[in-house]
Amino acid sequence: MAAPLAPSGFQFAIDRGGTFTDVFARCPGGRVRVLKLLSEDPAYRDAPTEGIRRILQEELGVPLPRDQPLDSRGIQWIRMGTTVATNALLQRRGERSALAVTRGFRHLLHIGTQARPHLFDLEVAMPDVLYEDVIEVDERLVPEQSDCHLPGSDTWQRVQGCSGVSLLVQRPLDVARLRADLEGLLARGIRSLAVLLLHSYAWPGHEQQVGALAQELGFTQVSLSSAVAPMVRAVPRGLTACVDAYLSPVVRRYLNGFCQGFKDGLKGVQVQFMRSDGGLTPMAAFGGARAILSGPAAGVVGYARTTFDPREGTPVIGFDMGGTSTDVSRYAGELEHVFEASTAGVAIQAPQLDINTVAAGGGSRLFFRSGLYVVGPESAGAHPGPACYRKGGPLTVTDANLVLGRLLPDFFPRIFGPAEDQPLCRDTAVAAFGRLAATIGRFRSSSGAGAAAGVPPEPPSVEEVALGFIRVANEAMCRPIRALTEARGHDAARHVLASFGGAGGQHACAIARTLGMGRVFIHKHSGLLSALGLALADAVHEEQEPCALPYGPAAFPRLERRLRELERRCRDALRAQGFGDDSDSVSVTVTGDGDGDSVTVSVSVTVSPRVPSAAIVTEPFLHLRYDGTDGALMVSPRGHPPRAGTCRAGDFLAAFTERYRQEFGFSLPGRAVLVDDLRVRGTGRTEPVTETPLGARGEPARVERVTRCYFEGGYQDTPVYLLGDLGCDHTLPGPAIIIDTNSTIVVEPGCVATVTPLGDISIEVGEGPRRVLGTELDPVQLSIFSHRFMSIAEQMGRTLQRTAISTNIKERLDFSCALFGPPGGLVSNAPHIPVHLGAMQEAVQFQIRNLGPELREGDVILSNHPRAGGSHLPDLTVITPVFWPGEPRPVFFVASRGHHADVGGSTPGSMPPNSQSLSQEGALFLSFKLVTMGTFQEEAVTEALLAPGSIPGCSGTRNLRDNLADLRAQVAANQKGIGLVRDLIRQHGLEAVQAYMGYVQANAEVAVRDTLRAVAERWGASLAAEDTMDDGTPIRLRVQLDPREGSAVFDFGGTGPEVLGNCNAPRAITLSALIYCLRCLVGHDIPLNQVRHLSTPGHTWAPPKTHLGTPKSPKPQIPECPDLLPVWATTSPSTR
C-alpha cells in the first residue's frame, strides 16, 4: 500500500488535560512537531490556541502576536480532547438547569440507586443533584398489556412504540400547565432543561412536545432523555439527560471561545472532538454527556493503534500512570465499551471506553499505618505537590523514585520551589524518608516484627523504605489490571503492557514482571500519547434505538429493516462531514453507426471526499440478554457470518453465546434471547499518520552519564541514555534509564530494551532476581500480601457477579466473597453487604467443627442455618475446603454468600413479616454437600429447595431455575479463588502464604486497638446506650474500655427476652454488626478479616435466650423456638 501523501496544510491533534496540554502537529511536507504546555497560565487565554500559535509562528517564521486572532487558512484540521466537561462536573460548575419529569416522580433522580461508594463511611454524603429546580409534567404512558384492568384503559389512546411494543396514553400532555411552569423557570433565569418522561425511550412523542415548547419559549439548551440516552431504565437515562443539560452549555461556551481565537472562526477547517467512546465527532455535535472521558479515550486509541499488531493478535493492556491516578484498559482488536458508568457520583448511560481507574499515581501520598505500608488514595496534587517540589508537600511515589535514583533532577526543568525557579530537591525527600524509616523502626522494635531470637530488629534504610513503597504501589496498580483480565477469563501474562503517561515508564517493567507479562511497549511519544491518539482516531457516528422483541426468525424482518435505517443515518451523517466511499463506478454504453458495432465504455468516476482516502464502514450491534436476566451484552456479528436461519446482518445468536460464555463462564441453552436495543456504529476512516523510520547509528549507543540506582539487592551502576540519540540498531540491557523530553523510562535489571525501526522502545521482561520469601514478618510483604488477598476476594466477587443470573447478585450486588485460613478465620473479604462481614467466618468455622474429617477434596458445602453462621435463610453460603498435596487437612477455605430471591416459605421472597418459626422462612441447609467428589448434587438440592412446600401454608422455592444457576455461579466463584491462591502458593510456598495469612489477620488488631484507645481518650472508658425495638423490647449495651491495652468489653446484659416473632438474632449477625462498627470507627482501609482480631481487643457477652443471645449448640433439626435473624450475640474473650 502506498504511503499517504504529506499534508497540504497544518494538522493539529491537541489533548487539553487538567494540568498540561499536549500538542501533536503534522506540518506541510510531513514534518512532525510536539509540544507540551500548561493548561492554565496567565500569559495566554487558551492553551490549545497558544500551542497552535507557537507552532505556526516557528514553522512560518513570522511573528504571531498573542493578542490577535490567528489566520486559519493554512490549517487543514484540528482534533481535540478536553477535560472541560469533566472538570465542570467534578467541580459542579455547570449551567443552571431544571428537570421536567412525569408528575409524581420529582424525587426519582434524587433518590437514585441508593448505592454507597464507600461502605464504611460514617457520614454518607449523597451527591448533589445537577438541576436547580423541578417541574412535574402532567402526562403518563403505560405499556399495553392484555391483562391490564386499570379503570378506563379501554378508552385510552394507543401509540406504537419504536421498541416494537404498544403503549397507552393514560394521561395526555397538559400543554397549558407545562407552558406556565416553563415560563416560571425562564423568569428565574434558568435557560437549560433536562426532560425525563417515563417510557419515553419507547415512545418519545411527549418528550418531543415538551422540547419543542421549551425551545419556542427561549430555552437555549434542551436535553431529551429519549434522544440523549434512548435506553430502558429511567434513573440512568434521566441522570444522563441532566448531565447533558448541565454540561453542554459549558462545552459550547468553551468551543465558541476557542473559535474566537481565529480570524474567521475556523470556517472551512475541519474541527473534531474526541468523545468518550473513542470516536471523533464534529465540533457542532460535541455535547456534555459524551465528553466526560474525552482525554483518556484518546490515550486508549493511541496505544491501540501503535502497539496492537493485527497479524499477531496479542492483546494489549494500556497502562496510563499520571499524577493522581492510573488508568488501565484492554485492547484486543476492537475498542471495548461499557454503556453505563459513574463519574463524580453521577451515572451516565452512554457508550464509553472501558477504562478502570485506581487512585495510585506519581503524586499518591505514602503512609505507614498500624504496621502497613499504604499508598494513596490521597494525593499531594499540583500544589504543594510531592516533598521534592520544595513547597512543604508530603512524601509521594515521585519522592520514592527520586530517592532511588530513578528520576534525575538535572533532566527536569527548574520550575520548583516558591518562586518556581529551582530543581527537584532530593535532599528534602531523603530527609522525609529518614523520619519515616525511624517511625517504622520504632514500630518494629515495639512489636518484635523482623526480630531474630533475642536480637532487636535493625531499622530499615531510607532506600529500603522507598523501594518498599514502590513495590506496594506497583501491587496496587496490578489490582485493576487483574480485574480487567483474570476476572474476565483472560490470562494477564498473555498481554503486552503499553505504558504511557508521565510516570508509567518508571514502573512498567516491575508491573509487567509481577503480572508475568513478557513485553512492555513504550511509544516514543508516550508522554503525550493522548494527543497522538487524536491524530490516529477515526470519526464515529452512532445511531441507536430501543427494541423489545425476542430474537428469532419472526423478528428478523423488523430487525433487518431497522438496522438498515440506522445504517443509512450513520452514512448520511458521515458524508455530511466529508467522508465517502472510495469510489463509485459508472458504466456508460455508446452506440456507433459507422460499422454497426456497439462500443461499451466503462468509466470509473472517483468522488473525492473532503477527507482524503476516507471510507465509511458500518457495524451493526444488538443488545441481547437471556429472558429473565439483566446481563445484557452489546454484540456484533463480527466473525459470525450469516447462514441459513440467521439474520442477514450475521449470526448474532452465535456471537452472543460465545461472548456470554467468555464473560460469564456458561450459557443458558433453551432460554429465549431478547433484544433490548439496536445500534449501528459508523466509522469514517481517516488517513493514517505516517512516521519516518529511524535509521541505524552504526555504533554503540552513547551513554549520557552513569548514575547509581537502587534496585532489589542494592545500588547498581546504571547508564543513562537520551532517546533522541538512539538508533534502531541499539539494544540496551538493564539496568538502564532512557530519558525523553516528557518521560523517564527505567529498564530494570534482567530486562532488555530494544529501539524499534520507528524509534519506540520495546522491552523484553526477564524473570529478575528470585526473591525467596521466608515465614518471618516483613512489613512490605505484609502490605503486598494484603493487596493480593483482597484482590483474590475481589476477583471471586467479580466472577460471581458475572456468572450469576439473578438481579439480586448481578445488579444489587447482594453478595460477598471471602478467603479463610486453615482454622476458618477470615483473611480477606470483598464486602458489599455489612451483615456478611463476620457471619461468613462463623459459617466456615461451624462446618469445620461439625464435619471435621468428613470434609474431603472435591466437596462443596451449602449452609444457611442461623445456628451455623447464617444471617437469614435467603443468604445461601457456599463453602469450599481446599487441599494441597501432602496435607491431610484443608490448607484454606473459600466461601461466597449470595442473597437468593426466594428459597420457599410462607411468602414470596422468603422474608415473611409475621413468621414465628424457621419452617415458615424457606429451605434450611445446615451442612449440605452441594458438590460431592466433584459432582454437583442437582437432584438433592432441588429436593431440599422444594421441601418447604410440604409445610401447611408454605411453598417450595418459586424460582428454582435461578437458584440452581446462582448456586453454580457461587461454586464457580469459589473455584476462581482456589486457583488464585494455589498460584500464590506455587509462587511463594505453602508455609509463607499461610504465615502471611496469619500476619494479615493479626494486623487489623493493631488498628482496632489504636482506635479503641482514641475512643477512650475522647469519650471516656465507660460507655452505655439503650434503645428499643418497635414492640418495646430493650436493647442494652455497656462498653468498658481499657485505654492502656486498647481493649474493650461489650456487655449486652439487660437486653430483653426472645420474642415470638422474627426479630430475634443469632450470634453471626452480632459479630457482623460488631465488626462493621469497629471498622467504621477505624476510618481508613484495613484488611477485612478475622473477627478474633477485630474483637480481640475485647469480648461481648449477652445472656442466653435473650433477644440478642441465642443458644450456641447447633441443632440439625428446624428449631421449635424462633431464634431467628439475630442482631447481637456473644463472642469469645481474647485468648492471645
PDB file of N, CA, C and O in Angstrom, residues 903-936:
ATOM      1  N   VAL A 903     -36.324 -18.775  48.550  1.00  0.00           N
ATOM      2  CA  VAL A 903     -35.976 -20.158  48.906  1.00  0.00           C
ATOM      3  C   VAL A 903     -37.180 -20.865  49.515  1.00  0.00           C
ATOM      4  O   VAL A 903     -37.047 -21.785  50.311  1.00  0.00           O
ATOM      5  N   GLY A 904     -38.383 -20.421  49.132  1.00  0.00           N
ATOM      6  CA  GLY A 904     -39.601 -21.026  49.652  1.00  0.00           C
ATOM      7  C   GLY A 904     -40.099 -20.302  50.880  1.00  0.00           C
ATOM      8  O   GLY A 904     -39.657 -19.203  51.219  1.00  0.00           O
ATOM      9  N   GLY A 905     -41.064 -20.934  51.580  1.00  0.00           N
ATOM     10  CA  GLY A 905     -41.624 -20.340  52.772  1.00  0.00           C
ATOM     11  C   GLY A 905     -43.033 -19.835  52.549  1.00  0.00           C
ATOM     12  O   GLY A 905     -43.656 -20.081  51.507  1.00  0.00           O
ATOM     13  N   SER A 906     -43.532 -19.093  53.538  1.00  0.00           N
ATOM     14  CA  SER A 906     -44.943 -18.716  53.513  1.00  0.00           C
ATOM     15  C   SER A 906     -45.252 -17.563  52.574  1.00  0.00           C
ATOM     16  O   SER A 906     -46.389 -17.381  52.182  1.00  0.00           O
ATOM     17  N   THR A 907     -44.242 -16.749  52.210  1.00  0.00           N
ATOM     18  CA  THR A 907     -44.470 -15.639  51.277  1.00  0.00           C
ATOM     19  C   THR A 907     -43.346 -15.590  50.260  1.00  0.00           C
ATOM     20  O   THR A 907     -42.218 -16.001  50.543  1.00  0.00           O
ATOM     21  N   PRO A 908     -43.618 -15.082  49.061  1.00  0.00           N
ATOM     22  CA  PRO A 908     -42.544 -14.900  48.084  1.00  0.00           C
ATOM     23  C   PRO A 908     -41.465 -13.979  48.643  1.00  0.00           C
ATOM     24  O   PRO A 908     -41.755 -13.012  49.347  1.00  0.00           O
ATOM     25  N   GLY A 909     -40.206 -14.304  48.346  1.00  0.00           N
ATOM     26  CA  GLY A 909     -39.095 -13.535  48.866  1.00  0.00           C
ATOM     27  C   GLY A 909     -38.493 -14.131  50.108  1.00  0.00           C
ATOM     28  O   GLY A 909     -37.415 -13.713  50.533  1.00  0.00           O
ATOM     29  N   SER A 910     -39.202 -15.098  50.735  1.00  0.00           N
ATOM     30  CA  SER A 910     -38.667 -15.837  51.883  1.00  0.00           C
ATOM     31  C   SER A 910     -38.329 -14.938  53.064  1.00  0.00           C
ATOM     32  O   SER A 910     -37.481 -15.272  53.872  1.00  0.00           O
ATOM     33  N   MET A 911     -38.983 -13.807  53.184  1.00  0.00           N
ATOM     34  CA  MET A 911     -38.782 -12.919  54.336  1.00  0.00           C
ATOM     35  C   MET A 911     -40.153 -12.473  54.849  1.00  0.00           C
ATOM     36  O   MET A 911     -40.495 -11.293  54.820  1.00  0.00           O
ATOM     37  N   PRO A 912     -40.976 -13.406  55.294  1.00  0.00           N
ATOM     38  CA  PRO A 912     -42.335 -13.063  55.720  1.00  0.00           C
ATOM     39  C   PRO A 912     -42.319 -12.179  56.963  1.00  0.00           C
ATOM     40  O   PRO A 912     -41.517 -12.397  57.883  1.00  0.00           O
ATOM     41  N   PRO A 913     -43.183 -11.187  57.038  1.00  0.00           N
ATOM     42  CA  PRO A 913     -43.159 -10.271  58.183  1.00  0.00           C
ATOM     43  C   PRO A 913     -43.707 -10.882  59.473  1.00  0.00           C
ATOM     44  O   PRO A 913     -43.409 -10.367  60.549  1.00  0.00           O
ATOM     45  N   ASN A 914     -44.496 -11.948  59.360  1.00  0.00           N
ATOM     46  CA  ASN A 914     -45.158 -12.480  60.545  1.00  0.00           C
ATOM     47  C   ASN A 914     -44.721 -13.901  60.881  1.00  0.00           C
ATOM     48  O   ASN A 914     -45.434 -14.611  61.587  1.00  0.00           O
ATOM     49  N   SER A 915     -43.566 -14.333  60.405  1.00  0.00           N
ATOM     50  CA  SER A 915     -43.136 -15.701  60.671  1.00  0.00           C
ATOM     51  C   SER A 915     -42.813 -15.887  62.144  1.00  0.00           C
ATOM     52  O   SER A 915     -42.339 -14.966  62.813  1.00  0.00           O
ATOM     53  N   GLN A 916     -43.069 -17.100  62.641  1.00  0.00           N
ATOM     54  CA  GLN A 916     -42.789 -17.427  64.031  1.00  0.00           C
ATOM     55  C   GLN A 916     -41.904 -18.654  64.172  1.00  0.00           C
ATOM     56  O   GLN A 916     -41.599 -19.073  65.281  1.00  0.00           O
ATOM     57  N   SER A 917     -41.507 -19.264  63.053  1.00  0.00           N
ATOM     58  CA  SER A 917     -40.576 -20.382  63.084  1.00  0.00           C
ATOM     59  C   SER A 917     -39.796 -20.414  61.782  1.00  0.00           C
ATOM     60  O   SER A 917     -40.227 -19.869  60.759  1.00  0.00           O
ATOM     61  N   LEU A 918     -38.647 -21.039  61.834  1.00  0.00           N
ATOM     62  CA  LEU A 918     -37.814 -21.121  60.632  1.00  0.00           C
ATOM     63  C   LEU A 918     -38.524 -21.837  59.502  1.00  0.00           C
ATOM     64  O   LEU A 918     -38.269 -21.569  58.328  1.00  0.00           O
ATOM     65  N   SER A 919     -39.416 -22.755  59.830  1.00  0.00           N
ATOM     66  CA  SER A 919     -40.102 -23.521  58.785  1.00  0.00           C
ATOM     67  C   SER A 919     -40.911 -22.615  57.868  1.00  0.00           C
ATOM     68  O   SER A 919     -41.204 -22.994  56.733  1.00  0.00           O
ATOM     69  N   GLN A 920     -41.288 -21.440  58.353  1.00  0.00           N
ATOM     70  CA  GLN A 920     -42.066 -20.521  57.524  1.00  0.00           C
ATOM     71  C   GLN A 920     -41.184 -19.640  56.639  1.00  0.00           C
ATOM     72  O   GLN A 920     -41.695 -18.876  55.838  1.00  0.00           O
ATOM     73  N   GLU A 921     -39.865 -19.746  56.818  1.00  0.00           N
ATOM     74  CA  GLU A 921     -38.960 -18.851  56.089  1.00  0.00           C
ATOM     75  C   GLU A 921     -38.334 -19.483  54.855  1.00  0.00           C
ATOM     76  O   GLU A 921     -37.708 -18.790  54.061  1.00  0.00           O
ATOM     77  N   GLY A 922     -38.474 -20.797  54.700  1.00  0.00           N
ATOM     78  CA  GLY A 922     -37.954 -21.414  53.499  1.00  0.00           C
ATOM     79  C   GLY A 922     -37.049 -22.594  53.774  1.00  0.00           C
ATOM     80  O   GLY A 922     -37.016 -23.142  54.881  1.00  0.00           O
ATOM     81  N   ALA A 923     -36.292 -22.985  52.749  1.00  0.00           N
ATOM     82  CA  ALA A 923     -35.431 -24.168  52.827  1.00  0.00           C
ATOM     83  C   ALA A 923     -34.276 -23.935  53.795  1.00  0.00           C
ATOM     84  O   ALA A 923     -33.694 -22.850  53.838  1.00  0.00           O
ATOM     85  N   LEU A 924     -33.953 -24.981  54.567  1.00  0.00           N
ATOM     86  CA  LEU A 924     -32.878 -24.918  55.551  1.00  0.00           C
ATOM     87  C   LEU A 924     -31.738 -25.834  55.149  1.00  0.00           C
ATOM     88  O   LEU A 924     -31.973 -26.973  54.739  1.00  0.00           O
ATOM     89  N   PHE A 925     -30.514 -25.332  55.270  1.00  0.00           N
ATOM     90  CA  PHE A 925     -29.317 -26.132  54.988  1.00  0.00           C
ATOM     91  C   PHE A 925     -28.349 -25.950  56.147  1.00  0.00           C
ATOM     92  O   PHE A 925     -27.937 -24.826  56.440  1.00  0.00           O
ATOM     93  N   LEU A 926     -27.999 -27.039  56.808  1.00  0.00           N
ATOM     94  CA  LEU A 926     -27.057 -26.965  57.917  1.00  0.00           C
ATOM     95  C   LEU A 926     -25.643 -27.262  57.437  1.00  0.00           C
ATOM     96  O   LEU A 926     -24.763 -26.416  57.507  1.00  0.00           O
ATOM     97  N   SER A 927     -25.428 -28.473  56.936  1.00  0.00           N
ATOM     98  CA  SER A 927     -24.124 -28.874  56.369  1.00  0.00           C
ATOM     99  C   SER A 927     -24.397 -29.718  55.133  1.00  0.00           C
ATOM    100  O   SER A 927     -24.064 -30.902  55.083  1.00  0.00           O
ATOM    101  N   PHE A 928     -25.019 -29.115  54.156  1.00  0.00           N
ATOM    102  CA  PHE A 928     -25.458 -29.833  52.955  1.00  0.00           C
ATOM    103  C   PHE A 928     -24.316 -29.887  51.949  1.00  0.00           C
ATOM    104  O   PHE A 928     -23.719 -28.857  51.616  1.00  0.00           O
ATOM    105  N   LYS A 929     -23.995 -31.080  51.459  1.00  0.00           N
ATOM    106  CA  LYS A 929     -22.934 -31.223  50.459  1.00  0.00           C
ATOM    107  C   LYS A 929     -23.509 -30.957  49.069  1.00  0.00           C
ATOM    108  O   LYS A 929     -24.135 -31.810  48.464  1.00  0.00           O
ATOM    109  N   LEU A 930     -23.261 -29.724  48.621  1.00  0.00           N
ATOM    110  CA  LEU A 930     -23.762 -29.296  47.314  1.00  0.00           C
ATOM    111  C   LEU A 930     -23.005 -29.989  46.184  1.00  0.00           C
ATOM    112  O   LEU A 930     -23.558 -30.295  45.130  1.00  0.00           O
ATOM    113  N   VAL A 931     -21.712 -30.199  46.406  1.00  0.00           N
ATOM    114  CA  VAL A 931     -20.866 -30.926  45.454  1.00  0.00           C
ATOM    115  C   VAL A 931     -20.167 -32.030  46.240  1.00  0.00           C
ATOM    116  O   VAL A 931     -19.595 -31.775  47.304  1.00  0.00           O
ATOM    117  N   THR A 932     -20.232 -33.247  45.731  1.00  0.00           N
ATOM    118  CA  THR A 932     -19.572 -34.386  46.367  1.00  0.00           C
ATOM    119  C   THR A 932     -18.624 -35.016  45.368  1.00  0.00           C
ATOM    120  O   THR A 932     -19.040 -35.389  44.270  1.00  0.00           O
ATOM    121  N   MET A 933     -17.361 -35.086  45.740  1.00  0.00           N
ATOM    122  CA  MET A 933     -16.337 -35.668  44.858  1.00  0.00           C
ATOM    123  C   MET A 933     -16.384 -35.048  43.472  1.00  0.00           C
ATOM    124  O   MET A 933     -16.237 -35.716  42.458  1.00  0.00           O
ATOM    125  N   GLY A 934     -16.641 -33.727  43.429  1.00  0.00           N
ATOM    126  CA  GLY A 934     -16.635 -33.008  42.164  1.00  0.00           C
ATOM    127  C   GLY A 934     -17.930 -33.025  41.399  1.00  0.00           C
ATOM    128  O   GLY A 934     -18.006 -32.448  40.311  1.00  0.00           O
ATOM    129  N   THR A 935     -18.979 -33.667  41.919  1.00  0.00           N
ATOM    130  CA  THR A 935     -20.253 -33.780  41.203  1.00  0.00           C
ATOM    131  C   THR A 935     -21.299 -32.889  41.857  1.00  0.00           C
ATOM    132  O   THR A 935     -21.556 -33.003  43.066  1.00  0.00           O
ATOM    133  N   PHE A 936     -21.905 -32.001  41.082  1.00  0.00           N
ATOM    134  CA  PHE A 936     -22.951 -31.115  41.578  1.00  0.00           C
ATOM    135  C   PHE A 936     -24.207 -31.920  41.855  1.00  0.00           C
ATOM    136  O   PHE A 936     -24.737 -32.597  40.972  1.00  0.00           O
TER     137      PHE A 936
END
